[in-house]
Coordinates of C-alpha atoms in Angstrom, one line a residue:
M11 CA 11.7 13.3 -23.5
P12 CA 10.8 9.5 -24.8
S13 CA 14.0 8.0 -25.0
A14 CA 14.8 9.8 -21.3
T15 CA 11.6 7.7 -20.0
A16 CA 12.8 4.8 -21.2
N17 CA 15.9 5.3 -19.2
Y18 CA 13.5 4.3 -16.4
R19 CA 11.3 1.5 -18.3
T20 CA 14.9 -0.4 -19.2
L21 CA 15.8 -0.5 -15.0
L22 CA 12.1 -1.7 -14.3
R23 CA 12.9 -4.4 -16.9
T24 CA 16.0 -5.5 -15.4
S25 CA 15.3 -9.0 -13.9
G26 CA 13.6 -8.5 -10.3
A27 CA 13.9 -4.9 -10.0
A28 CA 9.9 -4.0 -10.4
A29 CA 9.0 -7.0 -8.4
F30 CA 10.3 -5.8 -5.1
F31 CA 10.1 -2.0 -6.5
L32 CA 6.7 -1.9 -6.6
P33 CA 5.8 -3.2 -3.7
A34 CA 8.2 -0.6 -1.7
A35 CA 6.7 1.9 -3.2
V36 CA 3.2 1.4 -1.8
G37 CA 4.6 0.4 1.8
R38 CA 6.4 4.1 1.7
L39 CA 2.1 5.8 0.4
G40 CA 1.4 4.2 3.7
I41 CA 4.7 5.7 5.9
A42 CA 3.5 9.0 4.4
M43 CA -0.1 8.6 5.8
T44 CA 0.9 7.8 9.1
G45 CA 2.7 11.0 10.3
I46 CA -0.4 13.1 9.6
G47 CA -2.8 10.7 10.5
L48 CA -2.0 10.8 14.1
V49 CA -2.3 14.0 14.4
W50 CA -6.4 13.5 12.7
L51 CA -6.3 10.6 15.2
V52 CA -5.1 12.6 18.1
H53 CA -7.2 15.5 17.6
A54 CA -10.4 13.6 17.1
R55 CA -10.3 12.0 20.4
T56 CA -9.1 14.7 22.3
G57 CA -10.0 18.3 20.5
S58 CA -6.0 19.4 20.9
Y59 CA -3.6 20.1 18.8
A60 CA -1.0 20.4 21.2
A61 CA -1.8 16.5 22.4
A62 CA -1.7 15.7 18.4
G63 CA 1.7 17.3 18.3
L64 CA 3.4 15.3 21.4
V65 CA 2.0 12.1 19.9
T66 CA 3.3 12.7 16.7
G67 CA 6.6 14.5 17.6
G68 CA 7.4 10.9 19.8
F69 CA 6.2 9.3 16.6
A70 CA 9.3 10.9 15.0
V71 CA 11.7 10.9 17.1
A72 CA 11.0 7.1 17.9
D73 CA 11.2 6.0 14.1
A74 CA 14.9 8.1 14.2
V75 CA 16.0 6.3 16.9
A76 CA 14.5 2.9 15.9
G77 CA 15.4 3.0 11.9
P78 CA 18.9 2.3 12.5
Q79 CA 18.8 -0.6 14.8
L80 CA 16.2 -1.9 12.5
G81 CA 18.9 -1.6 9.8
R82 CA 21.5 -3.0 11.6
L83 CA 19.5 -6.3 12.7
T84 CA 18.7 -6.5 8.6
D85 CA 21.9 -6.5 7.7
R86 CA 22.5 -9.0 10.3
F87 CA 19.9 -11.4 9.7
G88 CA 18.0 -10.7 6.3
Q89 CA 15.3 -8.6 4.9
A90 CA 13.2 -11.6 4.8
R91 CA 13.5 -12.9 8.7
V92 CA 13.5 -9.0 10.1
L93 CA 11.3 -7.2 8.0
P94 CA 7.8 -9.5 8.5
C95 CA 8.8 -9.2 12.2
A96 CA 8.6 -5.9 11.8
L97 CA 5.6 -5.6 10.7
A98 CA 4.3 -7.7 13.1
A99 CA 4.9 -5.2 15.6
H100 CA 3.8 -2.3 13.2
A101 CA 0.2 -4.3 13.0
G102 CA 0.3 -4.6 16.6
A103 CA 1.0 -1.0 17.6
V104 CA -1.6 0.4 15.2
A105 CA -4.0 -2.1 16.8
L106 CA -3.6 -0.5 20.5
L107 CA -3.4 2.8 19.1
L108 CA -7.1 2.4 17.6
A109 CA -8.2 0.3 20.2
G110 CA -6.9 3.0 22.6
A111 CA -5.6 0.3 24.4
V112 CA -2.7 2.7 26.0
P113 CA -1.7 5.8 26.3
D114 CA -2.3 7.8 22.9
L115 CA 2.0 8.8 23.8
V116 CA 2.9 5.3 24.1
A117 CA 1.2 3.4 21.1
G118 CA 2.3 7.0 18.6
V119 CA 5.9 5.9 20.3
L120 CA 5.5 2.1 19.1
V121 CA 4.4 2.8 15.7
G122 CA 7.0 5.0 15.0
A123 CA 9.5 2.8 16.5
T124 CA 8.0 -0.8 14.4
L125 CA 7.7 1.8 11.1
P126 CA 9.6 -0.6 9.0
Q127 CA 12.7 1.3 6.9
L128 CA 11.6 0.4 3.7
S129 CA 12.7 2.8 1.5
A130 CA 16.7 1.8 2.5
L131 CA 15.9 -1.5 2.2
S132 CA 14.3 -1.0 -1.6
A133 CA 18.0 1.1 -2.1
A134 CA 20.2 -1.8 -0.5
R135 CA 18.0 -4.4 -3.2
W136 CA 18.6 -1.7 -5.9
S137 CA 22.9 -1.6 -4.7
A138 CA 22.5 -5.1 -5.1
L139 CA 21.1 -5.8 -8.4
L140 CA 22.9 -3.0 -10.1
S141 CA 26.4 -4.1 -10.0
G142 CA 29.4 -4.7 -12.0
E143 CA 28.9 -3.2 -15.3
R144 CA 25.4 -2.1 -14.4
A145 CA 26.0 0.0 -11.4
A146 CA 26.5 2.9 -14.2
A147 CA 22.5 3.0 -13.7
L148 CA 22.6 3.3 -9.9
P149 CA 22.1 7.4 -10.2
T150 CA 18.7 6.2 -12.3
A151 CA 17.5 3.7 -9.2
F152 CA 17.8 6.2 -6.6
A153 CA 16.3 8.6 -8.6
L154 CA 13.1 6.6 -9.8
E155 CA 13.4 5.9 -5.4
A156 CA 13.7 10.0 -4.7
L157 CA 10.2 9.6 -7.1
A158 CA 8.6 7.7 -5.4
N159 CA 9.5 9.0 -1.7
G160 CA 8.7 12.2 -3.3
V161 CA 5.1 11.4 -5.2
S162 CA 4.2 9.3 -1.8
Y163 CA 4.1 12.7 0.5
L164 CA 2.2 14.6 -2.1
A165 CA -0.6 11.8 -2.0
G166 CA -0.5 10.3 1.0
P167 CA -0.7 13.2 3.6
A168 CA -3.7 14.3 0.9
L169 CA -5.3 10.9 1.0
V170 CA -5.2 10.8 4.9
S171 CA -6.7 14.4 5.7
V172 CA -9.6 14.0 3.1
L173 CA -10.1 10.9 5.1
G174 CA -9.5 13.1 8.2
A175 CA -11.6 15.7 7.2
A176 CA -15.1 13.4 6.6
G177 CA -14.4 12.5 9.9
H178 CA -13.0 9.0 9.5
P179 CA -9.4 9.1 10.9
G180 CA -9.5 6.1 12.5
T181 CA -10.0 5.1 8.9
G182 CA -6.8 6.9 7.6
V183 CA -4.6 5.5 10.1
L184 CA -5.9 1.6 9.5
L185 CA -5.5 2.6 5.6
A186 CA -2.2 3.7 6.1
A187 CA -1.1 0.4 8.1
T188 CA -2.9 -1.5 5.6
L189 CA -0.5 -0.5 2.9
V190 CA 2.7 -0.1 4.9
V191 CA 2.1 -4.0 6.3
G192 CA 0.4 -5.7 2.6
G193 CA 3.7 -3.7 0.6
G194 CA 6.1 -5.0 3.2
L195 CA 5.3 -8.2 3.5
A196 CA 5.1 -8.1 -0.6
L197 CA 8.6 -6.8 0.0
A198 CA 10.0 -9.6 2.1
A199 CA 8.3 -12.3 -0.2
Q200 CA 10.9 -11.4 -3.7
R201 CA 13.6 -13.4 -2.3
R202 CA 15.8 -13.3 -5.2
T203 CA 16.7 -9.9 -5.0
M204 CA 17.6 -10.1 -1.4
P205 CA 20.8 -8.5 -1.1
P206 CA 23.2 -11.4 0.9
L207 CA 24.2 -11.9 4.4
T208 CA 28.0 -11.4 5.4
G209 CA 30.1 -13.4 8.0
R210 CA 30.5 -12.0 11.4
A211 CA 33.6 -11.1 11.2
E212 CA 32.9 -8.8 7.8
R213 CA 30.1 -6.7 9.9
R214 CA 32.9 -6.3 12.8
H215 CA 34.7 -4.4 10.3
A216 CA 32.8 -3.4 8.2
G217 CA 31.4 -1.1 11.0
R218 CA 34.2 0.8 11.5
A219 CA 33.0 2.2 8.1
L220 CA 29.9 4.0 9.6
L221 CA 32.3 6.4 11.6
R222 CA 34.7 7.2 9.0
S223 CA 34.6 10.8 6.9
A224 CA 32.8 9.8 4.3
F225 CA 30.0 8.4 5.2
L226 CA 30.0 11.0 7.6
R227 CA 29.9 13.7 5.8
Q228 CA 26.7 11.9 4.3
V229 CA 25.1 11.9 7.3
A230 CA 25.7 15.7 7.6
L231 CA 24.4 16.1 4.9
G232 CA 21.1 14.4 5.4
L233 CA 20.7 16.6 8.9
A234 CA 21.7 19.7 7.3
L235 CA 18.7 19.0 4.6
G236 CA 16.5 18.2 7.3
V237 CA 17.0 21.3 9.0
F238 CA 16.2 23.0 5.1
F239 CA 13.1 20.7 4.8
G240 CA 11.5 22.3 8.7
A241 CA 12.3 25.6 8.0
M242 CA 11.0 25.9 4.9
Q243 CA 7.3 24.5 5.9
V244 CA 7.2 26.9 9.0
S245 CA 8.5 29.8 6.5
V246 CA 6.3 28.9 4.1
A247 CA 2.9 28.9 6.2
A248 CA 4.1 31.8 8.3
Y249 CA 4.5 34.1 4.6
A250 CA 1.5 33.3 3.9
V251 CA -1.0 33.5 6.8
G252 CA 1.2 36.8 8.1
R253 CA 0.5 38.5 4.4
G254 CA -3.5 37.1 5.3
T255 CA -3.4 34.6 2.5
P256 CA -3.5 31.7 4.2
D257 CA -5.1 29.4 1.6
A258 CA -1.8 30.1 -0.8
A259 CA 0.3 27.7 1.4
A260 CA -0.9 25.3 -0.3
L261 CA 0.1 26.5 -3.9
L262 CA 3.4 27.3 -2.7
Y263 CA 3.4 23.9 -1.7
L264 CA 2.7 23.0 -4.9
A265 CA 5.2 24.9 -6.9
A266 CA 8.0 23.5 -4.7
N267 CA 6.6 20.1 -4.7
C268 CA 6.0 20.3 -8.7
T269 CA 9.7 21.1 -9.5
N270 CA 10.9 19.0 -6.8
L271 CA 9.2 15.8 -9.2
V272 CA 10.8 17.3 -12.3
G273 CA 14.6 17.8 -11.2
G274 CA 14.3 14.3 -10.2
W275 CA 12.8 12.9 -12.9
A276 CA 15.1 15.0 -15.2
Y277 CA 18.3 13.6 -13.1
G278 CA 18.4 10.5 -13.0
A279 CA 16.9 10.5 -17.0
W280 CA 19.9 12.4 -18.6
C281 CA 22.7 12.1 -15.7
H282 CA 25.2 10.0 -17.3
G283 CA 28.9 9.6 -15.9
G284 CA 30.9 12.5 -13.8
S285 CA 31.7 12.9 -10.4
P286 CA 29.3 12.2 -7.9
R287 CA 30.8 14.8 -5.3
R288 CA 31.5 17.5 -7.8
R289 CA 27.8 17.1 -9.0
Q290 CA 26.9 17.4 -5.3
A291 CA 28.8 20.8 -5.0
T292 CA 27.5 22.3 -7.3
A293 CA 24.0 20.8 -6.4
A294 CA 24.2 22.2 -3.2
A295 CA 26.0 25.8 -4.0
C296 CA 22.7 26.4 -6.4
L297 CA 20.0 25.6 -3.9
T298 CA 21.8 27.8 -1.3
L299 CA 22.1 31.0 -4.3
T300 CA 18.2 30.0 -4.6
S301 CA 17.4 30.3 -1.0
L302 CA 19.1 33.3 -0.4
P303 CA 16.4 35.8 -2.0
L304 CA 13.9 34.4 -0.1
T305 CA 15.0 36.2 2.9
F306 CA 14.1 39.3 1.6
L307 CA 11.4 39.0 -1.0
D308 CA 7.8 39.7 -0.9
A309 CA 5.7 39.4 -3.8
P310 CA 3.4 36.3 -3.8
L311 CA 4.5 35.7 -7.4
A312 CA 8.1 35.7 -7.1
V313 CA 8.2 33.9 -3.9
G314 CA 6.8 31.0 -5.4
A315 CA 9.2 31.0 -8.3
T316 CA 12.1 30.9 -6.0
L317 CA 10.3 28.0 -4.2
A318 CA 10.4 26.1 -7.5
L319 CA 13.6 27.4 -8.2
T320 CA 15.0 25.6 -5.1
G321 CA 12.7 22.3 -5.5
L322 CA 14.8 21.8 -8.4
A323 CA 17.9 21.6 -6.3
V324 CA 16.5 19.1 -3.5
P325 CA 16.0 16.0 -5.1
V326 CA 19.6 15.8 -7.3
L327 CA 21.1 16.1 -3.7
L328 CA 18.8 13.7 -2.2
I329 CA 20.1 11.2 -5.2
L330 CA 23.9 12.1 -4.4
T331 CA 23.4 11.8 -0.8
S332 CA 22.0 7.9 -1.6
V333 CA 24.8 7.4 -4.1
L334 CA 27.9 8.3 -2.2
T335 CA 26.5 6.0 0.8
D336 CA 26.6 3.5 -1.5
A337 CA 30.1 4.1 -2.2
S338 CA 31.6 4.5 1.0
V339 CA 30.3 2.0 2.8
P340 CA 30.7 -2.1 2.4
R341 CA 27.9 -3.8 1.5
A342 CA 27.9 -5.5 5.0
V343 CA 26.7 -2.5 6.9
L344 CA 24.6 -0.7 4.0
T345 CA 21.4 -0.9 5.0
Q346 CA 22.1 0.4 8.3
A347 CA 24.2 3.1 6.2
F348 CA 21.0 4.2 4.4
T349 CA 18.4 4.1 7.9
W350 CA 21.1 6.6 9.6
G351 CA 21.0 9.0 6.6
N352 CA 17.2 8.7 6.8
S353 CA 17.0 9.7 10.3
A354 CA 19.2 12.1 10.2
S355 CA 17.2 14.1 7.5
A356 CA 13.6 13.1 10.4
A357 CA 16.0 14.6 13.4
G358 CA 17.1 17.7 11.4
S359 CA 13.6 18.2 10.4
A360 CA 12.0 17.9 13.6
G361 CA 14.4 20.1 15.2
A362 CA 14.6 23.1 12.4
A363 CA 10.6 23.3 12.5
A364 CA 10.8 23.8 16.4
V365 CA 14.2 26.7 16.2
A366 CA 12.3 28.3 12.7
G367 CA 9.2 28.8 14.6
R368 CA 11.2 30.6 17.1
V369 CA 12.7 32.8 14.5
V370 CA 9.5 33.7 12.9
D371 CA 8.1 34.8 16.1
A372 CA 10.8 36.9 16.3
G373 CA 11.4 38.5 12.7
G374 CA 8.6 36.7 10.4
A375 CA 9.0 34.6 7.7
H376 CA 11.9 36.0 6.0
G377 CA 14.4 34.9 9.6
G378 CA 12.5 31.3 8.8
F379 CA 13.9 31.3 5.1
G380 CA 16.8 32.7 6.4
V381 CA 17.3 29.0 8.5
A382 CA 17.2 27.2 5.5
A383 CA 19.2 29.4 3.5
G384 CA 22.1 29.0 6.3
A385 CA 21.5 25.1 6.1
A386 CA 21.9 24.8 2.2
A387 CA 25.1 26.9 3.3
V388 CA 25.7 24.2 5.5
M389 CA 25.0 21.8 2.6
T390 CA 27.7 24.1 0.9
V391 CA 30.6 23.9 3.0
L392 CA 29.9 20.5 3.6
A393 CA 29.5 18.9 -0.2
V394 CA 33.5 21.3 -1.1
G395 CA 35.2 19.8 2.2
G396 CA 34.0 16.4 0.2
L397 CA 36.2 16.9 -2.8
R398 CA 39.1 16.6 -1.2
G399 CA 38.6 13.8 0.4
A400 CA 39.0 10.1 -0.4
S401 CA 35.9 7.8 1.0
P402 CA 37.7 3.9 1.9
A403 CA 37.2 1.3 -0.5
R404 CA 34.2 -0.9 -0.3
P405 CA 35.9 -4.9 -0.1
P406 CA 34.7 -6.9 -3.0
K407 CA 31.1 -8.8 -2.8
S408 CA 30.5 -11.7 -1.7
S409 CA 30.3 -14.7 -4.7
A410 CA 27.1 -15.5 -3.1
T411 CA 25.3 -12.0 -4.5
A412 CA 23.1 -13.6 -7.4
E413 CA 22.7 -11.9 -10.8
P414 CA 19.8 -12.3 -12.0
P415 CA 19.1 -15.8 -14.4
A416 CA 19.4 -14.5 -17.5
A417 CA 23.7 -13.8 -17.0
P418 CA 25.0 -16.8 -18.4
N419 CA 28.4 -16.9 -16.3
P420 CA 28.1 -15.2 -13.0
P421 CA 31.1 -13.7 -12.0
T422 CA 33.0 -14.2 -9.4
T423 CA 32.8 -10.7 -8.0
D424 CA 29.9 -8.7 -8.7
R425 CA 31.6 -4.8 -8.4
P426 CA 35.2 -4.0 -8.7
P427 CA 36.7 -3.6 -5.1
R428 CA 35.9 0.1 -5.3
R429 CA 33.6 3.2 -7.4
N430 CA 35.5 5.7 -6.4
P431 CA 33.0 9.0 -6.6
V432 CA 35.7 11.2 -6.9

């Protein structure tokens, strides 16, 4: 245990790493609070969950659509120029929402469209920082990112729900925006670890990589993983309510979320070497095998244990998707590539919630679990198909990329022309 934890400590001691990771983690906590904060606020105003769901849906769609565009602008102009503008627009959108100056749906869309993509910005910094001989630590860095996201989505919704239940829904939304803007500004101030900008010709050529199969496969995996998340959320709730124990849903979610954190931590701490593509295929197959029993199990203890097993595989898939995305696109479009993956997952989750809801209405919770198992099977097919493909070579990084000052003689290229993940 101590030696495994030491890997994370060593990673955060890399020059400049903690200075950008911690502000990004604070901002992501605010992002995790924003969606549920909208639910509490709009319901308090209207008394309607339908209205709250409509506004939250508009927020999610706007976030998914605008995210890659913000990523593209960031790759072109840099984090220091784009992030403060996005944060100012986000603060203005939240102010409109709290003041009731525009319809709630319009305000929700504006809040989602201006939400900064802090996880993608942080991942791009890790990729720039861990170059050359340090590239082997990149899976551990992405595991740390997955842990930060997992903790945020455990603590954030709980915190804003406590404020909403206490009769202060506006305070929850305001606190979320404060964390997003504060963490984002602190991240933008860390200029030394920002990825270097590339020329227009290089960006134009690099953009073609976003249409290649190696990258599109990772986007499709993200979409399927989002379907898995969305179907699981609906199905777990339906299972608990169907048994007459709605309070048990929280315990079932907790079982999956806790093992999710454990699985991500363990993979980042102990995983060294090997083929990311093969590991992705193995993790997807394990997720499929552990999901299938949920389509017929009925005993609460068995369902809880099975959900806990699925939680072990999910973070591994998230980490490996980031690793393979990083390896499949040039540096000039890396931030945009990460945001496309996030958007695909969000879109899959939103669509699956609606589909799984209809399936649950028709066939009960086991039908909804079947949707989740089907999504896991699709991930397995995609991942196994990726074992045959070879992603395009990434061109060498610009010599302008800054190494931490401790390095006495910065190399002319920070990373070999290609880190073939196969």
